[in-house]
mmCIF file of C-alpha atoms in Angstrom:
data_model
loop_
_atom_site.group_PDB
_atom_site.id
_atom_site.type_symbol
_atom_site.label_atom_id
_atom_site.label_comp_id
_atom_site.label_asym_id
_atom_site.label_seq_id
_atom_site.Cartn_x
_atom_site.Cartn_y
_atom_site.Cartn_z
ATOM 1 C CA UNK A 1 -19.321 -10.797 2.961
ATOM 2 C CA UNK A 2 -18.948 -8.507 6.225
ATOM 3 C CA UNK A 3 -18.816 -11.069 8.197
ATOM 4 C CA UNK A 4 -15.747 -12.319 5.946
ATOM 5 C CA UNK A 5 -14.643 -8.873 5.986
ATOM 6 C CA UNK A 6 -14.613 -8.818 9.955
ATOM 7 C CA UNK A 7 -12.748 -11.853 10.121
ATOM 8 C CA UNK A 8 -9.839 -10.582 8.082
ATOM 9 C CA UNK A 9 -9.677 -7.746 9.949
ATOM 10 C CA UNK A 10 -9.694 -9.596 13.283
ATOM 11 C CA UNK A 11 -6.864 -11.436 11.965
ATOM 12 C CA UNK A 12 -4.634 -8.115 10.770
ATOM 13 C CA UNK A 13 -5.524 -6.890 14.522
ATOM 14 C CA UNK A 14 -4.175 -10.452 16.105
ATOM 15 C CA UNK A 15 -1.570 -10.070 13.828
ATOM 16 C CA UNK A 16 -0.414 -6.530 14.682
ATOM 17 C CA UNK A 17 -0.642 -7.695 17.967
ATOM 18 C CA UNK A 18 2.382 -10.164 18.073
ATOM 19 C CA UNK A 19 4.241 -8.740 15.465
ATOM 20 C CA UNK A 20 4.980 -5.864 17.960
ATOM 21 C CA UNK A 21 4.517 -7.844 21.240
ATOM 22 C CA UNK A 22 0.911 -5.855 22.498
ATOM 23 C CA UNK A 23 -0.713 -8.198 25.316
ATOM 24 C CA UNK A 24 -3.858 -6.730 24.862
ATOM 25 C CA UNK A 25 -5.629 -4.341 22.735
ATOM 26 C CA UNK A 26 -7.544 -2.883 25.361
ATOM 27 C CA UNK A 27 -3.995 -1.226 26.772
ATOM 28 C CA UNK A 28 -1.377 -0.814 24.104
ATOM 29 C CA UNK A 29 1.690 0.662 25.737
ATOM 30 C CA UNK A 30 1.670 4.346 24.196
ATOM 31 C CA UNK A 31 5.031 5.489 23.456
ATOM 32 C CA UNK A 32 6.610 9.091 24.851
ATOM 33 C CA UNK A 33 5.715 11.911 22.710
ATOM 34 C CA UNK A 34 9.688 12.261 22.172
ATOM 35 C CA UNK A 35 9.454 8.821 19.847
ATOM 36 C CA UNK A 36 7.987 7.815 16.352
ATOM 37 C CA UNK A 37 7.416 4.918 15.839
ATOM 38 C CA UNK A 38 7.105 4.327 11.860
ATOM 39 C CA UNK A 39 5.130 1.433 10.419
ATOM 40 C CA UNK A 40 6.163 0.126 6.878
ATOM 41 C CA UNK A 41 6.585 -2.778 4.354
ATOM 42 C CA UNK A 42 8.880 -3.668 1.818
ATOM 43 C CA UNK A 43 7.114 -1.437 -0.794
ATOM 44 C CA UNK A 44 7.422 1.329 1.504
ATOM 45 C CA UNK A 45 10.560 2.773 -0.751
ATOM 46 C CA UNK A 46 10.870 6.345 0.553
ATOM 47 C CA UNK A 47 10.675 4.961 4.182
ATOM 48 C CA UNK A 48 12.636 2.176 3.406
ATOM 49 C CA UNK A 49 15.160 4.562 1.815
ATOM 50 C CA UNK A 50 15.254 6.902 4.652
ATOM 51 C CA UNK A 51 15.478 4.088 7.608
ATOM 52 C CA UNK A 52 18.510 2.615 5.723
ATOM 53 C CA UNK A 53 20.604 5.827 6.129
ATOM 54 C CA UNK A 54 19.169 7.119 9.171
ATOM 55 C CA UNK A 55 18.099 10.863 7.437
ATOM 56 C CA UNK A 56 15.069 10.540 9.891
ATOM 57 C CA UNK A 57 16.881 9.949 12.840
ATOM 58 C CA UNK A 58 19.204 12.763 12.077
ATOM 59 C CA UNK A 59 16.484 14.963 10.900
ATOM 60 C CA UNK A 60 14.815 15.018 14.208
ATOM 61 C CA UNK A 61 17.157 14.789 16.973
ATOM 62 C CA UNK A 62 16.953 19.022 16.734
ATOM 63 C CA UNK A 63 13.661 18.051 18.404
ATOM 64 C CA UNK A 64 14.885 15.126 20.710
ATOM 65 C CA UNK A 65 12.759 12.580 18.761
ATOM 66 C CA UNK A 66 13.920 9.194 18.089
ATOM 67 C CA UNK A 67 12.476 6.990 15.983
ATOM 68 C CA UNK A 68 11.159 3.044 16.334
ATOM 69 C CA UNK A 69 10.812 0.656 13.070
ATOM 70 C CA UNK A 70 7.819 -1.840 12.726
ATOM 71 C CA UNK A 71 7.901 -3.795 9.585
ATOM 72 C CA UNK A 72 4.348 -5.128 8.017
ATOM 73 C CA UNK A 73 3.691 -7.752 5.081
ATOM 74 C CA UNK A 74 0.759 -5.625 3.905
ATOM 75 C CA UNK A 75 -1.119 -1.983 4.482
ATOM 76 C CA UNK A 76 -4.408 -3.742 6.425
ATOM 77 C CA UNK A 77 -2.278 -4.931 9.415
ATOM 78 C CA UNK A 78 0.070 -1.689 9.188
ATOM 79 C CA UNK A 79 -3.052 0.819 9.424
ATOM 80 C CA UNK A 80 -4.720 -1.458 12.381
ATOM 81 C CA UNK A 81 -1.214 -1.408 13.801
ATOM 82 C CA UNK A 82 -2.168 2.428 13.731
ATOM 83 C CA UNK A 83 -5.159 2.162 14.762
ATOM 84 C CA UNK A 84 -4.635 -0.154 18.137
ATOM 85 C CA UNK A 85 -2.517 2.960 19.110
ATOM 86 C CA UNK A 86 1.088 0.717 18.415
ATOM 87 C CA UNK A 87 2.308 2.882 15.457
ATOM 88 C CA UNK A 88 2.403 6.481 15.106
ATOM 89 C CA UNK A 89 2.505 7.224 11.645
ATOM 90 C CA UNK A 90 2.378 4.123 8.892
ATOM 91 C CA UNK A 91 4.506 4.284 5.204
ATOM 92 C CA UNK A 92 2.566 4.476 2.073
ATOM 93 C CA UNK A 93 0.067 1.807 1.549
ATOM 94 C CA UNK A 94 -2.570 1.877 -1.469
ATOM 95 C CA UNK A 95 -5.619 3.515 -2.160
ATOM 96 C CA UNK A 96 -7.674 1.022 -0.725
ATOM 97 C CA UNK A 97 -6.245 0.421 2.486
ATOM 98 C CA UNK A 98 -7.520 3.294 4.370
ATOM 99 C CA UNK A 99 -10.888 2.903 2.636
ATOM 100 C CA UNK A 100 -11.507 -1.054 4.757
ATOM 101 C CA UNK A 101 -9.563 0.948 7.854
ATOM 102 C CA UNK A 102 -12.634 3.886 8.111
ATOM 103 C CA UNK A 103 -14.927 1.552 7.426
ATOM 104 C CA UNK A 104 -13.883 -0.449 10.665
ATOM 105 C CA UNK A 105 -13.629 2.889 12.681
ATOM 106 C CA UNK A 106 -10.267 3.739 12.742
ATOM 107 C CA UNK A 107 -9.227 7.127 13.612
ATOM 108 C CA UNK A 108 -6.640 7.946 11.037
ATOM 109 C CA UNK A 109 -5.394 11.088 9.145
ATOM 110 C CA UNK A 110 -4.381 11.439 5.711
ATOM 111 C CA UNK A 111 -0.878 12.603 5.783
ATOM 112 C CA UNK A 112 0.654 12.734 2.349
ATOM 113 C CA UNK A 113 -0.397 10.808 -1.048
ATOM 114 C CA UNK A 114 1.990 9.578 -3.500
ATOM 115 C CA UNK A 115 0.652 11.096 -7.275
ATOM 116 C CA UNK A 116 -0.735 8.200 -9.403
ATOM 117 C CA UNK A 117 1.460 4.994 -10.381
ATOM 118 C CA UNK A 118 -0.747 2.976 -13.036
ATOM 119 C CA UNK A 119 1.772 0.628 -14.050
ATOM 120 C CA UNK A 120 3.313 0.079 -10.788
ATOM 121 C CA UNK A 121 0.557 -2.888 -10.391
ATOM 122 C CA UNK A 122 -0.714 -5.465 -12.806
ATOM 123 C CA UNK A 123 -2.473 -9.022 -13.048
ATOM 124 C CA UNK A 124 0.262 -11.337 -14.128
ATOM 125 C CA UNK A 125 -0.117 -14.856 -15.762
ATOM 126 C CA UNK A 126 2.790 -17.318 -16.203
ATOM 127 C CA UNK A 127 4.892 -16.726 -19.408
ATOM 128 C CA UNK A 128 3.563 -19.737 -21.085
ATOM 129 C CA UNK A 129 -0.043 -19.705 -19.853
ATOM 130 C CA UNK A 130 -3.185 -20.108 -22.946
ATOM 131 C CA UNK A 131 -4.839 -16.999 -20.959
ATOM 132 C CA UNK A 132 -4.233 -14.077 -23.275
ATOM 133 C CA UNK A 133 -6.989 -11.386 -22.031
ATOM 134 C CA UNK A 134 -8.876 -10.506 -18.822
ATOM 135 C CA UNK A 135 -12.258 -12.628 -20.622
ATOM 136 C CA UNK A 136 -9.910 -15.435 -20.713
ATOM 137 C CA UNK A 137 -10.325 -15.620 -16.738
ATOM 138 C CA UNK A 138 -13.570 -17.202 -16.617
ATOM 139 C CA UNK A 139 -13.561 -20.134 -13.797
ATOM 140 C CA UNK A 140 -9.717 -19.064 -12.942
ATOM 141 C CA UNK A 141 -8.207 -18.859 -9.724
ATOM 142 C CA UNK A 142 -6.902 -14.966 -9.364
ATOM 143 C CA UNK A 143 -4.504 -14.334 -5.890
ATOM 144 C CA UNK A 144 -4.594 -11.010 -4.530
ATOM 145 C CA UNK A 145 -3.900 -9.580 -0.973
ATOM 146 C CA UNK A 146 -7.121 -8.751 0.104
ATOM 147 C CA UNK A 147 -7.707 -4.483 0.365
ATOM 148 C CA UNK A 148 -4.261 -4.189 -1.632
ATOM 149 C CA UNK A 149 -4.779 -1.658 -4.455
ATOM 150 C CA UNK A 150 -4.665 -4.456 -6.978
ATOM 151 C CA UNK A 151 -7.636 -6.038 -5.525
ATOM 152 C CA UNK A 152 -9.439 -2.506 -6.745
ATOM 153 C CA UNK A 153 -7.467 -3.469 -9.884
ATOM 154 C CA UNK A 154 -8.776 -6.961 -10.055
ATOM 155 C CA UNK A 155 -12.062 -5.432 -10.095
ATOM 156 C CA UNK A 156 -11.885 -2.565 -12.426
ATOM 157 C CA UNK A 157 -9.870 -4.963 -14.871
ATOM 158 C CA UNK A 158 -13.120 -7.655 -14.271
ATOM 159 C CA UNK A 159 -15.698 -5.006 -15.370
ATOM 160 C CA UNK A 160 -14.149 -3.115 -18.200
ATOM 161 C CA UNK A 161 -13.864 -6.888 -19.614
ATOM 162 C CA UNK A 162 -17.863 -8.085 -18.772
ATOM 163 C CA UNK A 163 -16.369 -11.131 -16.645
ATOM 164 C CA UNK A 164 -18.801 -11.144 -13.551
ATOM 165 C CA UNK A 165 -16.718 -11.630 -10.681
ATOM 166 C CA UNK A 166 -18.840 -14.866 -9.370
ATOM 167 C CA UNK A 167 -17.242 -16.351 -12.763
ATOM 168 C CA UNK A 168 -13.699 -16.380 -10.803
ATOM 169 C CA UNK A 169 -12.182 -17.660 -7.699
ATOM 170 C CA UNK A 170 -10.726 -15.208 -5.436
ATOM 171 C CA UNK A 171 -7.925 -16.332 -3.322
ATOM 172 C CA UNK A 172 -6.876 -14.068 -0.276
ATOM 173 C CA UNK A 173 -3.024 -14.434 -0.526
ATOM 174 C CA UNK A 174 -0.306 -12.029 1.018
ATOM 175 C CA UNK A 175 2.748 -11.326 -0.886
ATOM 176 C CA UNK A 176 4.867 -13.992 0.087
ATOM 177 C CA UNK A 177 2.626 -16.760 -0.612
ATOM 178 C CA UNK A 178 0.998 -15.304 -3.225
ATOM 179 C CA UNK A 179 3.946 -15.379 -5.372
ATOM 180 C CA UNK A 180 4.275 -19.414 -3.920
ATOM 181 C CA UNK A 181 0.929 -19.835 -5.136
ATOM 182 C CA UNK A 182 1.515 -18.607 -8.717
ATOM 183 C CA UNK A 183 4.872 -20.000 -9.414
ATOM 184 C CA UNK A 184 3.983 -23.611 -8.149
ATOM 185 C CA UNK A 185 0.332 -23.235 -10.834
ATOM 186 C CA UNK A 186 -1.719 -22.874 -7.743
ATOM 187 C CA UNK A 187 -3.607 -19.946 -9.177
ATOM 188 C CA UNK A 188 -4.064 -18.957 -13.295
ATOM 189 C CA UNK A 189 -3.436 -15.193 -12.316
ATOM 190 C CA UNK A 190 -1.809 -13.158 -10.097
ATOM 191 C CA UNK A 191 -2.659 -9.300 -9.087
ATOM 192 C CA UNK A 192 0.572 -7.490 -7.816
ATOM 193 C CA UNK A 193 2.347 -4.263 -7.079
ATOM 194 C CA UNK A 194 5.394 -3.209 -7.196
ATOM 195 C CA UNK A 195 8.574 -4.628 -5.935
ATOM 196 C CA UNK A 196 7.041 -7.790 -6.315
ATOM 197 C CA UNK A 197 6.083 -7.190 -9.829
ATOM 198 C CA UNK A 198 9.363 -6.641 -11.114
ATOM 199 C CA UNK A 199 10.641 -9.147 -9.134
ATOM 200 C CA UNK A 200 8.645 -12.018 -10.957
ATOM 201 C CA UNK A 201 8.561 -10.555 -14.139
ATOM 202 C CA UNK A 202 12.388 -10.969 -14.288
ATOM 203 C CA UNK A 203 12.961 -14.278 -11.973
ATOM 204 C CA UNK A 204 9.740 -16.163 -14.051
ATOM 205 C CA UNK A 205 8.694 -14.540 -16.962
ATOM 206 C CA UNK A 206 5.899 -13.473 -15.819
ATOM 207 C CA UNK A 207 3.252 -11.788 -18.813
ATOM 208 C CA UNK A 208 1.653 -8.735 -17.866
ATOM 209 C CA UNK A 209 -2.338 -9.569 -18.887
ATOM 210 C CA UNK A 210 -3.508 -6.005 -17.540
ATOM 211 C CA UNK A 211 -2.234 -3.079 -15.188
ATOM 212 C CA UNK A 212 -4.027 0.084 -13.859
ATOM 213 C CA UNK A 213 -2.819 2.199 -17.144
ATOM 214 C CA UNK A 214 -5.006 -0.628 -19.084
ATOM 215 C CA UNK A 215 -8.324 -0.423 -16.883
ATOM 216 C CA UNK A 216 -8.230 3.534 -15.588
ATOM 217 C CA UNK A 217 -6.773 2.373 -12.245
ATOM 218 C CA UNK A 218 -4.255 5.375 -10.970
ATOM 219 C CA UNK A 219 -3.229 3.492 -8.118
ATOM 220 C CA UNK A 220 -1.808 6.203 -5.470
ATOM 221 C CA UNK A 221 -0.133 5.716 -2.540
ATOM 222 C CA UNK A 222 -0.999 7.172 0.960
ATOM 223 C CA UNK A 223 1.143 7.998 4.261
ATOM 224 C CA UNK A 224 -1.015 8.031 7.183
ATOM 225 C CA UNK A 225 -1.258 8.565 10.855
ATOM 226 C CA UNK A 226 -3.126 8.729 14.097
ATOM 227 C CA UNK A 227 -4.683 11.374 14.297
ATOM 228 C CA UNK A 228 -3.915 12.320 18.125
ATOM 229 C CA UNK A 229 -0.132 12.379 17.152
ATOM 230 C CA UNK A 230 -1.431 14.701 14.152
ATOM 231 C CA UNK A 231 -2.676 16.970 16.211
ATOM 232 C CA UNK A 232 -0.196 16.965 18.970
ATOM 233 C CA UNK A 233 3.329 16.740 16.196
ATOM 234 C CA UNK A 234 2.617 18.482 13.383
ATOM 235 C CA UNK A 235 6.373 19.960 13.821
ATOM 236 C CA UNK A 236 7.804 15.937 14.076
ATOM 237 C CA UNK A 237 5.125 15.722 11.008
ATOM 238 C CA UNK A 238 6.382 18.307 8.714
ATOM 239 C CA UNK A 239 9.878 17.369 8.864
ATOM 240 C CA UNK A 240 8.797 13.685 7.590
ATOM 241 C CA UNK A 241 6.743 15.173 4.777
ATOM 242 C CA UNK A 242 9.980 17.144 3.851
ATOM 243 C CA UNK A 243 12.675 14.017 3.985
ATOM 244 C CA UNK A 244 9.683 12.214 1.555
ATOM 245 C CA UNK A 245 10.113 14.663 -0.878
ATOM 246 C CA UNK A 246 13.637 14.684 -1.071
ATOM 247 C CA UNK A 247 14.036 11.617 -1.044
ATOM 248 C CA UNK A 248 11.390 10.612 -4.195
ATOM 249 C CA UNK A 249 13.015 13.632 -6.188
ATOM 250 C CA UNK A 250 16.486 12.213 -5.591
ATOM 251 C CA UNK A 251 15.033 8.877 -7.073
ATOM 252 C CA UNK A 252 13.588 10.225 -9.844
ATOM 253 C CA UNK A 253 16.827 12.501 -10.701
ATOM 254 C CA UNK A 254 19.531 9.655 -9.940
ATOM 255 C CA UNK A 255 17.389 6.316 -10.454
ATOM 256 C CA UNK A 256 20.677 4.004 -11.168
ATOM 257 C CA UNK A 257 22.686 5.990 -7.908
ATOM 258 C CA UNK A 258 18.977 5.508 -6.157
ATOM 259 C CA UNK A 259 18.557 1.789 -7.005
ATOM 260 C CA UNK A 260 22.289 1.019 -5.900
ATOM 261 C CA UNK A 261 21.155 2.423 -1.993
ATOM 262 C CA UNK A 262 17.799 0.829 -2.671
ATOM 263 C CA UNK A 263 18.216 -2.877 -3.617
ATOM 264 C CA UNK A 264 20.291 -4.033 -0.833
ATOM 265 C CA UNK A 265 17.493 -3.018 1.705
ATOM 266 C CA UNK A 266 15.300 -4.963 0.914
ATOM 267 C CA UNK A 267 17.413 -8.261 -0.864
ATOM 268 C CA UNK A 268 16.692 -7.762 -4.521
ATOM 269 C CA UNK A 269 19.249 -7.179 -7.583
ATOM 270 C CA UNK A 270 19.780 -3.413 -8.534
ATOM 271 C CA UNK A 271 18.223 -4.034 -12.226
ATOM 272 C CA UNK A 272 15.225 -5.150 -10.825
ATOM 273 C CA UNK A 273 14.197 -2.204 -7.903
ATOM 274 C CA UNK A 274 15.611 0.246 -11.264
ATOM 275 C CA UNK A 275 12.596 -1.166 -13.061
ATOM 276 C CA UNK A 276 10.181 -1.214 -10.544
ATOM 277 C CA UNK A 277 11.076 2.792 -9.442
ATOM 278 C CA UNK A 278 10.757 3.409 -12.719
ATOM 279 C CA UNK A 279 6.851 2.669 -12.466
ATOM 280 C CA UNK A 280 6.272 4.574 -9.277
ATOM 281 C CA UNK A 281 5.451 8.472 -9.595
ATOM 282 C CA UNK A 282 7.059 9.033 -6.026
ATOM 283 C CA UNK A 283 5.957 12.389 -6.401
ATOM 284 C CA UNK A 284 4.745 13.226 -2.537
ATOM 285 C CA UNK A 285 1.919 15.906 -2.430
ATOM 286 C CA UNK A 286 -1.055 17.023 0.108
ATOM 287 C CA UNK A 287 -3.978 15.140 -0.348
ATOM 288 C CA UNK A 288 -6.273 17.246 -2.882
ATOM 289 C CA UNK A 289 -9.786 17.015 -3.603
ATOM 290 C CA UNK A 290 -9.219 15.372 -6.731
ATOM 291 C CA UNK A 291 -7.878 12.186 -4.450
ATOM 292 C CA UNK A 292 -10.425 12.869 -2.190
ATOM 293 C CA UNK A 293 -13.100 11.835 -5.094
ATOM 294 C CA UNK A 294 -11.422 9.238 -6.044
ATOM 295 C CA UNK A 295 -10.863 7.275 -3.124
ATOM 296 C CA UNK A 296 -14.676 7.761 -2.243
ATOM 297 C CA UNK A 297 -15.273 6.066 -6.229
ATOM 298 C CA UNK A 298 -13.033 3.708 -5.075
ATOM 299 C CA UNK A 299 -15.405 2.884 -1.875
ATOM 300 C CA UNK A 300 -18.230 2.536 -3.530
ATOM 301 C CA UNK A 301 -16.757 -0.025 -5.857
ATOM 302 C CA UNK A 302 -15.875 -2.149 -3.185
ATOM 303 C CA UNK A 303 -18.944 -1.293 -1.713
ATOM 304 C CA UNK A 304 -21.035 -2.463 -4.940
ATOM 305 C CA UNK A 305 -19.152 -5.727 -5.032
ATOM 306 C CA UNK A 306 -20.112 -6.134 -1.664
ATOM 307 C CA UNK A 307 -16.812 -6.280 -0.032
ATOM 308 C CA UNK A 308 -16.729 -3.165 2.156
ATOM 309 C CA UNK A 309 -18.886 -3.813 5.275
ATOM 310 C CA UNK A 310 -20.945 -0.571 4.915
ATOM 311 C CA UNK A 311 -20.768 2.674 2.745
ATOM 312 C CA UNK A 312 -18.586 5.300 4.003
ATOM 313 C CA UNK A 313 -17.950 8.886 3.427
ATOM 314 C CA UNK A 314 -14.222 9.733 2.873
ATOM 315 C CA UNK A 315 -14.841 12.818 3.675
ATOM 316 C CA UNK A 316 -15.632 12.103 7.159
ATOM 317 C CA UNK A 317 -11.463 11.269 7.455
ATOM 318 C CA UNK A 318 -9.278 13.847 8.478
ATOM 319 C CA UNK A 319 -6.749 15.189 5.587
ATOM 320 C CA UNK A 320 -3.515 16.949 6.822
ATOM 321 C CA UNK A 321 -3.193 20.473 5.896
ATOM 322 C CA UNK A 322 0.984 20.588 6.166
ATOM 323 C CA UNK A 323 1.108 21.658 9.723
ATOM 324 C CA UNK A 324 0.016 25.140 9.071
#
């Protein structure tokens, strides 16, 4: 299993690598100290948000920072792309991302965590499929992006019911093909987050078998970065923190006005990013003990099920204290 592990990470690294044009990971290009360059993916919705209308870009030319857009399918490429010194600070990815990034040595901060969103992941099955509970899994095939938060939710979901996880097939699938994979019958189950969620709930008919809420899954977000720029921008830093908040207040306060801005930036119909808002807390916050704990409960389940190379102390990671 870390050998399997290693592998996967190799490939986010090669990955990162041509997705932002690095020749070499032994000498990434580092950028001037007056640019950020932000890593995100389509879930990234406060980023996502704030890159449409340029309220970064504006928000920091006081300082005479500009800012550089990377876009990622998934959170373990986006933190390597961290990592290999390529991005500066990377959107919100899940719970478990950092978790496989320590664990593989990288030298990341904590920035901010988005407050539990339970529902805003789930295990879907097709609307007409015989499998009615998480039991009913036994010798399935279940897709998941591997270190996604709903992998953690596969697992949780796979204990609370008894089902050993040898008694399923695992398939590693990103987003993309993931959602190939289950609308073609090419896997019984599907584990998901949010866009994509809503998106094949309403396009298939997807049927929500389980979601975090179900199986005592929280499913937070975190905003990270590396942890030189931490140390060197925590000015740049605090004014980023700031436009997050603003931004996931304004989206819980206005979410039709919010979901209007939000849909066409990333291609999907207004109805559907309302629903799937509606799911996430955005609430942006420091990272508190109580998160702290839980992402260490988190490592040792992946740990247990013999998917995290070696055991690691979260506490060992560096947790922004809000520039003071």
């Amino acid at each position: 299993m870390a050998m399997a592990y290693r592998a996967v990470w190799a490939r986010a690294v090669l990955g990162t690598v041509a997705a932002l044009g690095v020749m070499a990971l032994g000498g990434p290009s580092r950028a001037a100290d007056d640019v950020l360059r932000i890593g995100f993916q389509k879930s990234s919705s406060l980023l996502v948000i704030l890159k449409g209308q340029g309220t970064l870009e504006k928000a920091l030319a006081p300082l005479g920072v500009k800012v550089e857009w990377h876009e990622f399918s998934s959170g373990l490429p986006l933190l390597e792309g961290v990592n290999v010194g390529s991005i500066d600070l990377s959107a919100d990815v899940a719970d478990t991302v950092p978790l496989f990034a320590q664990a593989a040595g990288a030298d990341l901060t904590y920035l901010v965590q988005e407050k539990p969103s339970p529902t805003a992941q789930a295990i879907v099955v097709a609307k007409d499929s015989p499998i009615k509970t998480v039991s009913d899994l036994k010798g399935r095939k279940i897709g998941v992006a591997k270190a996604a938060g709903a992998h953690y939710l596969t697992l949780q979901a796979l204990e609370r019911s008894t089902l050993p996880l040898k008694d399923v097939e695992i398939v590693y699938l990103q987003p993309a093909d993931g959602r190939a994979a289950f609308e073609k019958g090419a896997i019984d189950a599907w584990a998901i987050w949010d866009p994509f969620l809503a998106t094949v709930r309403n396009k298939s008919g997807a049927r929500v078998l389980t979601d975090g809420s179900q199986v005592g899954v929280n499913y937070r977000r975190y905003y990270l970065a590396a942890t030189p720029y931490v140390q060197r921008h925590p000015d740049v830093l605090k004014i980023v923190v700031d436009e997050l908040v603003k931004t996931g207040t304004w989206i819980k306060a206005q979410p039709r006005e919010a979901a209007q801005v939000h849909a066409p930036l990333i291609g999907l119909d207004v109805d559907t990013v309302e629903q799937a808002n509606s799911r996430r807390s955005y609430a942006v916050a420091l990272v508190d003990d109580e998160a702290v704990s839980e992402q260490q409960r988190i490592a040792d389940a992946f740990l247990d099920a013999k998917l995290l190379p070696k055991k690691i102390n979260v506490r060992d990671s560096a947790v922004w204290t809000g520039g003071k």
